[in-house]
mmCIF file of C-alpha atoms in Angstrom:
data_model
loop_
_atom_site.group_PDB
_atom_site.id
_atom_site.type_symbol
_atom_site.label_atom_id
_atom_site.label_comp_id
_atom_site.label_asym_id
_atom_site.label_seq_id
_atom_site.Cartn_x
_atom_site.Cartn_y
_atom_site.Cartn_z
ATOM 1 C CA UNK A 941 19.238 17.051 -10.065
ATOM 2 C CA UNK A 942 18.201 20.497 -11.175
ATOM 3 C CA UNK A 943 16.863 23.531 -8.878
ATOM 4 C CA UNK A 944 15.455 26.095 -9.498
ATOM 5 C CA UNK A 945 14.922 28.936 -7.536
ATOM 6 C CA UNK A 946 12.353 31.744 -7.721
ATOM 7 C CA UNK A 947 11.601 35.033 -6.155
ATOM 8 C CA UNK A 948 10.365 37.219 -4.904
ATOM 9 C CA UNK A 949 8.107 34.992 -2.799
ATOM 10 C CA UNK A 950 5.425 37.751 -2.396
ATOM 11 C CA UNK A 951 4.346 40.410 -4.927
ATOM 12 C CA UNK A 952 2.162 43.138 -4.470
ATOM 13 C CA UNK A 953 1.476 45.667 -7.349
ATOM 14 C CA UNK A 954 -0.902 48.281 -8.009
ATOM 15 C CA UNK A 955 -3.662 47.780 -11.094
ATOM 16 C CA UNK A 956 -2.156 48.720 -14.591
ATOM 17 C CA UNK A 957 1.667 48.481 -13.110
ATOM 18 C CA UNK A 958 3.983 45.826 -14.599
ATOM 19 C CA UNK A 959 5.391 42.929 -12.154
ATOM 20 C CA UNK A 960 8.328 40.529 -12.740
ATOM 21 C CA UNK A 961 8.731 37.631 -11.476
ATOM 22 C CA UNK A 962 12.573 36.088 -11.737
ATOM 23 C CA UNK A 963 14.090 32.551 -11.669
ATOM 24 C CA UNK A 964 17.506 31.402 -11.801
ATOM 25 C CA UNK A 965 18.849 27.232 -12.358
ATOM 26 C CA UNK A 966 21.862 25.239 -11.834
ATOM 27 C CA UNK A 967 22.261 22.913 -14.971
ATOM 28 C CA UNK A 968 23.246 24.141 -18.133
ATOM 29 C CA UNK A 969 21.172 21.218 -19.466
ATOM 30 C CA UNK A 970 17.875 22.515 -18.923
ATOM 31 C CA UNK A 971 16.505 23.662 -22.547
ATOM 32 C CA UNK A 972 12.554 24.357 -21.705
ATOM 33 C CA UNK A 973 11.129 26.789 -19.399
ATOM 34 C CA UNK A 974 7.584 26.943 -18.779
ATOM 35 C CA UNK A 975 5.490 29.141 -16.485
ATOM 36 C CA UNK A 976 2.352 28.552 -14.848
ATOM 37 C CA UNK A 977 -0.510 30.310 -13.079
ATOM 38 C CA UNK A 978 -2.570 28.410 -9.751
ATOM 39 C CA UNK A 979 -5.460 29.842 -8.302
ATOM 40 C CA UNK A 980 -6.486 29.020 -5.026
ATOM 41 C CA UNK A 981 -8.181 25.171 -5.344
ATOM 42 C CA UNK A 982 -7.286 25.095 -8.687
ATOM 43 C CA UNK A 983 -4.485 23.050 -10.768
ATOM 44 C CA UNK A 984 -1.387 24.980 -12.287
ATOM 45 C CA UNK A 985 -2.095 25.968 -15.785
ATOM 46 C CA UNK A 986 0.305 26.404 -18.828
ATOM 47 C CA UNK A 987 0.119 29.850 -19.138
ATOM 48 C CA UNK A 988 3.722 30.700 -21.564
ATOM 49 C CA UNK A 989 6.717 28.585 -22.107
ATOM 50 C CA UNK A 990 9.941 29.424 -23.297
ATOM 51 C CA UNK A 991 12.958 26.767 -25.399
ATOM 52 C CA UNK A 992 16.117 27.521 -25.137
ATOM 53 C CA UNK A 993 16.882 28.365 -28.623
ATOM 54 C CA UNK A 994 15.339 31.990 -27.760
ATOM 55 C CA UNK A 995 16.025 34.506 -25.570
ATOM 56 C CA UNK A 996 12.091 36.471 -25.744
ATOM 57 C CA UNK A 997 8.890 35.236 -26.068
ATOM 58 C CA UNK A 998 5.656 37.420 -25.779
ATOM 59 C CA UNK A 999 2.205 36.630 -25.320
ATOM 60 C CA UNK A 1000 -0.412 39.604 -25.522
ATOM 61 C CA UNK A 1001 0.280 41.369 -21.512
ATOM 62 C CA UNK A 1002 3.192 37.937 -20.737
ATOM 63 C CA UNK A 1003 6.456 38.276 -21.444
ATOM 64 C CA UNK A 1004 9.640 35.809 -21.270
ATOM 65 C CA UNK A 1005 13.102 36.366 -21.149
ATOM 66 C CA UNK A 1006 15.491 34.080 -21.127
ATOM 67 C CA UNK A 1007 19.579 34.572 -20.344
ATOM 68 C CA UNK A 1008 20.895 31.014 -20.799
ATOM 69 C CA UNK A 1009 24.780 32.267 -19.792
ATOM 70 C CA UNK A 1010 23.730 33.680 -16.427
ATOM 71 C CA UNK A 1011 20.974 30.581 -16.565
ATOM 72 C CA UNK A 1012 18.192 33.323 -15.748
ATOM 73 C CA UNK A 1013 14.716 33.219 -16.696
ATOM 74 C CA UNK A 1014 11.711 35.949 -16.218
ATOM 75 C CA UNK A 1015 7.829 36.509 -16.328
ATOM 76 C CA UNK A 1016 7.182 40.004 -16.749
ATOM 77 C CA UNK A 1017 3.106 40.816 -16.778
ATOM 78 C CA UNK A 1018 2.774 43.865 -18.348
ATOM 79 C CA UNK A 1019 -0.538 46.325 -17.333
ATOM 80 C CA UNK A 1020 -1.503 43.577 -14.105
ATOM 81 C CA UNK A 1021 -5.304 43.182 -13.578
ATOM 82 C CA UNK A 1022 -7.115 42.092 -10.766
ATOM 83 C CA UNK A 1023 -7.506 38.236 -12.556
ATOM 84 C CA UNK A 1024 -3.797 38.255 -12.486
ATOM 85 C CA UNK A 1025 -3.945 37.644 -8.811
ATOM 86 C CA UNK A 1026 -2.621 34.155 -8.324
ATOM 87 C CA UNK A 1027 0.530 31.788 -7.352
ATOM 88 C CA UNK A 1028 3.052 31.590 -10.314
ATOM 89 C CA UNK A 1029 5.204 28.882 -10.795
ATOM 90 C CA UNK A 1030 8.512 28.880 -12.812
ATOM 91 C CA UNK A 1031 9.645 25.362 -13.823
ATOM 92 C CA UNK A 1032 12.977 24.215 -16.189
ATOM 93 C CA UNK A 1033 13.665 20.908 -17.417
ATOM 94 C CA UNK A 1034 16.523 19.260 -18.548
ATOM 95 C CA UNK A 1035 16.988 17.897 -21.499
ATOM 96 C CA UNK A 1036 17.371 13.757 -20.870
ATOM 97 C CA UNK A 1037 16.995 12.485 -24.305
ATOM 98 C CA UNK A 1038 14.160 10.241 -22.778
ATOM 99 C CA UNK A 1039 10.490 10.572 -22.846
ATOM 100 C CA UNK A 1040 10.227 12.379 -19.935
ATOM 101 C CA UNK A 1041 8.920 15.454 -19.462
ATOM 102 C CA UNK A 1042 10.091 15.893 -15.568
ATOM 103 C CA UNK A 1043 9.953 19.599 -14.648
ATOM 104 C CA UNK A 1044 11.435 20.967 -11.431
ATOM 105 C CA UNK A 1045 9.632 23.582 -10.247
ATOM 106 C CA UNK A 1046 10.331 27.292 -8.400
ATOM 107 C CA UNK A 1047 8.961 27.811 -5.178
ATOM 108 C CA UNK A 1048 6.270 29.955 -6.355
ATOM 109 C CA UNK A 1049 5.409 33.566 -6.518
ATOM 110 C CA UNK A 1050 2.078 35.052 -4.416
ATOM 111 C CA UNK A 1051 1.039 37.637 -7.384
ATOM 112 C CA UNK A 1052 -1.645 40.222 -6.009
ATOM 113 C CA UNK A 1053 -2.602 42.831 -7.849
ATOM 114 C CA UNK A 1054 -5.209 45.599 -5.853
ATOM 115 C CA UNK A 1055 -7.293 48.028 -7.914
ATOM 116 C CA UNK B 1208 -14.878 19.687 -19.276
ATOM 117 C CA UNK B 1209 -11.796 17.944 -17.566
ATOM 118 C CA UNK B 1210 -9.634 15.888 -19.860
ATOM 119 C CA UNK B 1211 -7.302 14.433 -17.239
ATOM 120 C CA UNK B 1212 -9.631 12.881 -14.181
ATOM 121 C CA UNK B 1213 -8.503 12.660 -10.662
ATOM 122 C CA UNK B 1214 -10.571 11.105 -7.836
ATOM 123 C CA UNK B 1215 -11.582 11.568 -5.373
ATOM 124 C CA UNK B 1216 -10.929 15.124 -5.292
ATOM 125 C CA UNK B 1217 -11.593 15.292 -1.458
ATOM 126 C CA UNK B 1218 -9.849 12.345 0.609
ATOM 127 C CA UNK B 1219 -9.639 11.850 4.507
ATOM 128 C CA UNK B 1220 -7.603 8.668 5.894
ATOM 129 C CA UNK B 1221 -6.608 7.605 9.410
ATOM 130 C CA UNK B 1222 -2.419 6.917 9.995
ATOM 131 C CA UNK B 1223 -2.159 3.323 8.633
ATOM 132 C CA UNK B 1224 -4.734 2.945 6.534
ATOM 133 C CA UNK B 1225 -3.935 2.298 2.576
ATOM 134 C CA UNK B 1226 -5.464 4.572 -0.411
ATOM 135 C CA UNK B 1227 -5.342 4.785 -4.159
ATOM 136 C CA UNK B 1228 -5.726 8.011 -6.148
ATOM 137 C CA UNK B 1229 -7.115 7.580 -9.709
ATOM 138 C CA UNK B 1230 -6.184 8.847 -12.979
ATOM 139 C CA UNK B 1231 -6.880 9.127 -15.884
ATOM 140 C CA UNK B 1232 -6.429 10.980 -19.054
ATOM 141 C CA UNK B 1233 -7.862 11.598 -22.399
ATOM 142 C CA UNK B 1234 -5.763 13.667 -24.120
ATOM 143 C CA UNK B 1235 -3.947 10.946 -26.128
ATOM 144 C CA UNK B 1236 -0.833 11.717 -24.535
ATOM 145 C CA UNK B 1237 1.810 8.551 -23.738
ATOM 146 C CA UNK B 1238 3.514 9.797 -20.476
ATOM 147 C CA UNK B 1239 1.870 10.471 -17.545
ATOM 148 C CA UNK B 1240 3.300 11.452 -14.018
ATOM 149 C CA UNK B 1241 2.577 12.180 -10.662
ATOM 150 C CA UNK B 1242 3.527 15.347 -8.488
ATOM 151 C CA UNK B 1243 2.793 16.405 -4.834
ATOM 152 C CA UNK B 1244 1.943 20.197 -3.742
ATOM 153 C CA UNK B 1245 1.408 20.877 0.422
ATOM 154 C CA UNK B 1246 2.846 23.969 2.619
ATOM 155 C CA UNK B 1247 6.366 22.538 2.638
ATOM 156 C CA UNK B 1248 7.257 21.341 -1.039
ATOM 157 C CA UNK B 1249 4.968 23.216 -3.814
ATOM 158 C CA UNK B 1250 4.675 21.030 -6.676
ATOM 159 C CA UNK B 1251 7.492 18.134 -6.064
ATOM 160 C CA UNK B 1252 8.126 15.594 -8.844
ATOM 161 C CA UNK B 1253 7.107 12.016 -7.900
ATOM 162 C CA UNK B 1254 7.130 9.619 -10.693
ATOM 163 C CA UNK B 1255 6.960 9.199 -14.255
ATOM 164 C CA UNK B 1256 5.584 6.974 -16.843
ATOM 165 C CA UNK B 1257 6.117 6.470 -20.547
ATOM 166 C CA UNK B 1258 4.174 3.741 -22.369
ATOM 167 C CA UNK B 1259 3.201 2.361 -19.191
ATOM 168 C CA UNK B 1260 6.929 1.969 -17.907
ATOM 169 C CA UNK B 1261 8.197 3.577 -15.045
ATOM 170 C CA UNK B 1262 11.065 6.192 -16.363
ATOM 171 C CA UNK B 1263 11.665 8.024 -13.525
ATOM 172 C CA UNK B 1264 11.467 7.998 -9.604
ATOM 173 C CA UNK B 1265 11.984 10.656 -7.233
ATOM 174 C CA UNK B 1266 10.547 9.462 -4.399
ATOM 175 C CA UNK B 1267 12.292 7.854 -1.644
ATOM 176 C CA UNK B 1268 9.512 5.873 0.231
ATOM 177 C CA UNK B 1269 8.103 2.667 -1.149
ATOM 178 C CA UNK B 1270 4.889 3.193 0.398
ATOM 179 C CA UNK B 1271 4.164 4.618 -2.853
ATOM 180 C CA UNK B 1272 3.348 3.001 -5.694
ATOM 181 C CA UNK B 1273 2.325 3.947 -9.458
ATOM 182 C CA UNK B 1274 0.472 1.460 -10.924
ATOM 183 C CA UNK B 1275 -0.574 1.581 -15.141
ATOM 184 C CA UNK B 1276 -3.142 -0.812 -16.026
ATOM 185 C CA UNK B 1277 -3.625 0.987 -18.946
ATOM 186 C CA UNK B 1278 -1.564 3.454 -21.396
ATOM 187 C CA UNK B 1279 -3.833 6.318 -20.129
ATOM 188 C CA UNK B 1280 -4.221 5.686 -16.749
ATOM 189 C CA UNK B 1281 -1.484 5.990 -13.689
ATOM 190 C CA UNK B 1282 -3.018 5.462 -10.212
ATOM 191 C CA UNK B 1283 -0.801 5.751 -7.355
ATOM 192 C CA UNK B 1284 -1.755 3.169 -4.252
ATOM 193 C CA UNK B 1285 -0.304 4.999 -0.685
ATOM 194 C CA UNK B 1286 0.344 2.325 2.237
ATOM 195 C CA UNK B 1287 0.458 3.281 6.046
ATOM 196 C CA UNK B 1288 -0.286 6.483 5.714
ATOM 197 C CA UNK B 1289 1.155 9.134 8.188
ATOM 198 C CA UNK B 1290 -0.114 12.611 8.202
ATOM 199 C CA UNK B 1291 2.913 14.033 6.830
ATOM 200 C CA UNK B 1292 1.790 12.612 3.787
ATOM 201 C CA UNK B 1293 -1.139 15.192 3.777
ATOM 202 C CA UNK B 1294 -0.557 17.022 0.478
ATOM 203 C CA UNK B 1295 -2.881 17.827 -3.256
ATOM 204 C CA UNK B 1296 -1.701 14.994 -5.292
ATOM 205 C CA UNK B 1297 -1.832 16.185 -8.838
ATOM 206 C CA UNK B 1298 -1.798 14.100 -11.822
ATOM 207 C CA UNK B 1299 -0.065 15.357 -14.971
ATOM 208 C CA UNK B 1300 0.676 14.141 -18.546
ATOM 209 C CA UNK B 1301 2.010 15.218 -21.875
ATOM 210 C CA UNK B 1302 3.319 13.763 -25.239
ATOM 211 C CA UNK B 1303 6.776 12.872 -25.495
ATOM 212 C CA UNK B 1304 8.212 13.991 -29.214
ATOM 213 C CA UNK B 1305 6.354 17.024 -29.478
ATOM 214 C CA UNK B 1306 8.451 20.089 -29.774
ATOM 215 C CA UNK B 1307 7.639 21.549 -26.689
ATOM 216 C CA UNK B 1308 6.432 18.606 -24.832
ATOM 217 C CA UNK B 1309 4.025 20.705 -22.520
ATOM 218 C CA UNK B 1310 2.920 19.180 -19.538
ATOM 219 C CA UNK B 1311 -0.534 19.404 -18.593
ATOM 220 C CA UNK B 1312 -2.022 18.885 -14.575
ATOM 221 C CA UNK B 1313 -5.293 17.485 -13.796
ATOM 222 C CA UNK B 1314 -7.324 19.059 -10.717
ATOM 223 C CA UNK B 1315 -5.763 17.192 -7.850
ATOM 224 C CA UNK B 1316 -6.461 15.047 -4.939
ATOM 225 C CA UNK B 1317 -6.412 16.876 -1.444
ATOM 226 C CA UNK B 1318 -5.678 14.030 0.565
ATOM 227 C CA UNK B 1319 -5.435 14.544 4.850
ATOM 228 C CA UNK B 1320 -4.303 11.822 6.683
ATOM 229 C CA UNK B 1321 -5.507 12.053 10.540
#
């Protein structure tokens, strides 16, 4: 099956800096890649997603980039704020034909951001 | 104001013992799966369900089992519990034909098996 794999595992930034978070899969098959946000207790939440039909995706401070020939995928947050402190998730899924929208999942990213 | 339901959110079993973790969801959607998050595995696939069928399976022990009573519900019933099985079971679902068929996460069941 497909893996993904994420990094760094820890990020620490200062207030108003940019951080990047980077992901990388295996099959060439995968053709969605969403990101998600978890705060502590809370359920991951949708935060920007990505097809593979383009390569850049913005969303106000989020950005997505997408290299489908090195099969490389990024979250770049652009002027961090405290409230971005949180556990990111990459996630790709490949395309089955079915009804299924099984996503494999990154390891996760510990975002925190200090003012 | 949740529109996929999990309960309990909180649940504490002895080794052995049998439990079921409830969803459901009210989002329309016709799939509807099941993933596990603890220390070891963050956010691991476990089943899915389209139309009440199973589609897919990734998990290799069949002390878990799914079960769909109705298009928007997908409970999954845990037998002989072991505390390795300690984990936040989340329920998830989206809507299969939609362009980006986004997958949406209720709030989880923290289970801890003694």
């Amino acid at each position: 099956g497909e893996q993904v794999e994420q990094l760094p595992s820890i990020l620490r930034v200062q207030e108003g800096s940019s951080a990047s978070i980077n992901c990388s899969y295996e099959d060439s098959a995968s053709n969605y890649f969403p990101w998600y946000k978890q705060e502590p207790g809370e359920n991951p939440k949708l935060i920007i997603d990505i097809r593979s039909n383009m390569e850049r995706k913005q969303i106000q401070e989020l950005i997505v980039l997408l290299d489908k020939k090195a099969k490389r995928f990024s979250l770049h947050i652009t002027d961090t704020q405290p409230g971005d402190s949180a556990m990111y998730f990459c996630a790709a899924r490949v395309n089955s034909g079915g009804s299924n929208a099984k996503l494999t999942f990154g390891k996760g990213t510990k975002l925190s951001v200090k003012s | 104001d949740p529109k996929i339901i999990q309960k309990p959110k909180y649940l504490v079993a002895v080794t052995g013992s049998e439990k079921i973790l409830i969803c459901e969801q009210y989002l329309g959607h016709n799939a509807m799966y099941w993933y596990r998050q603890s220390a070891k595995k963050p956010l691991e696939f476990m089943f899915s369900y389209s139309y009440q069928k199973l589609m897919d399976n990734q998990t290799a022990s069949s002390r878990f089992q799914p079960q769909s009573s109705k298009k928007n519900h997908l409970d999954l019933q845990i037998t002989a519990l072991k505390p390795d099985d300690s984990a936040t079971y989340f329920c998830a679902s989206s809507h299969p034909g939609q362009s980006n068929e986004r997958l949406f996460f209720g709030h989880g069941t923290k289970l801890s098996v003694l």
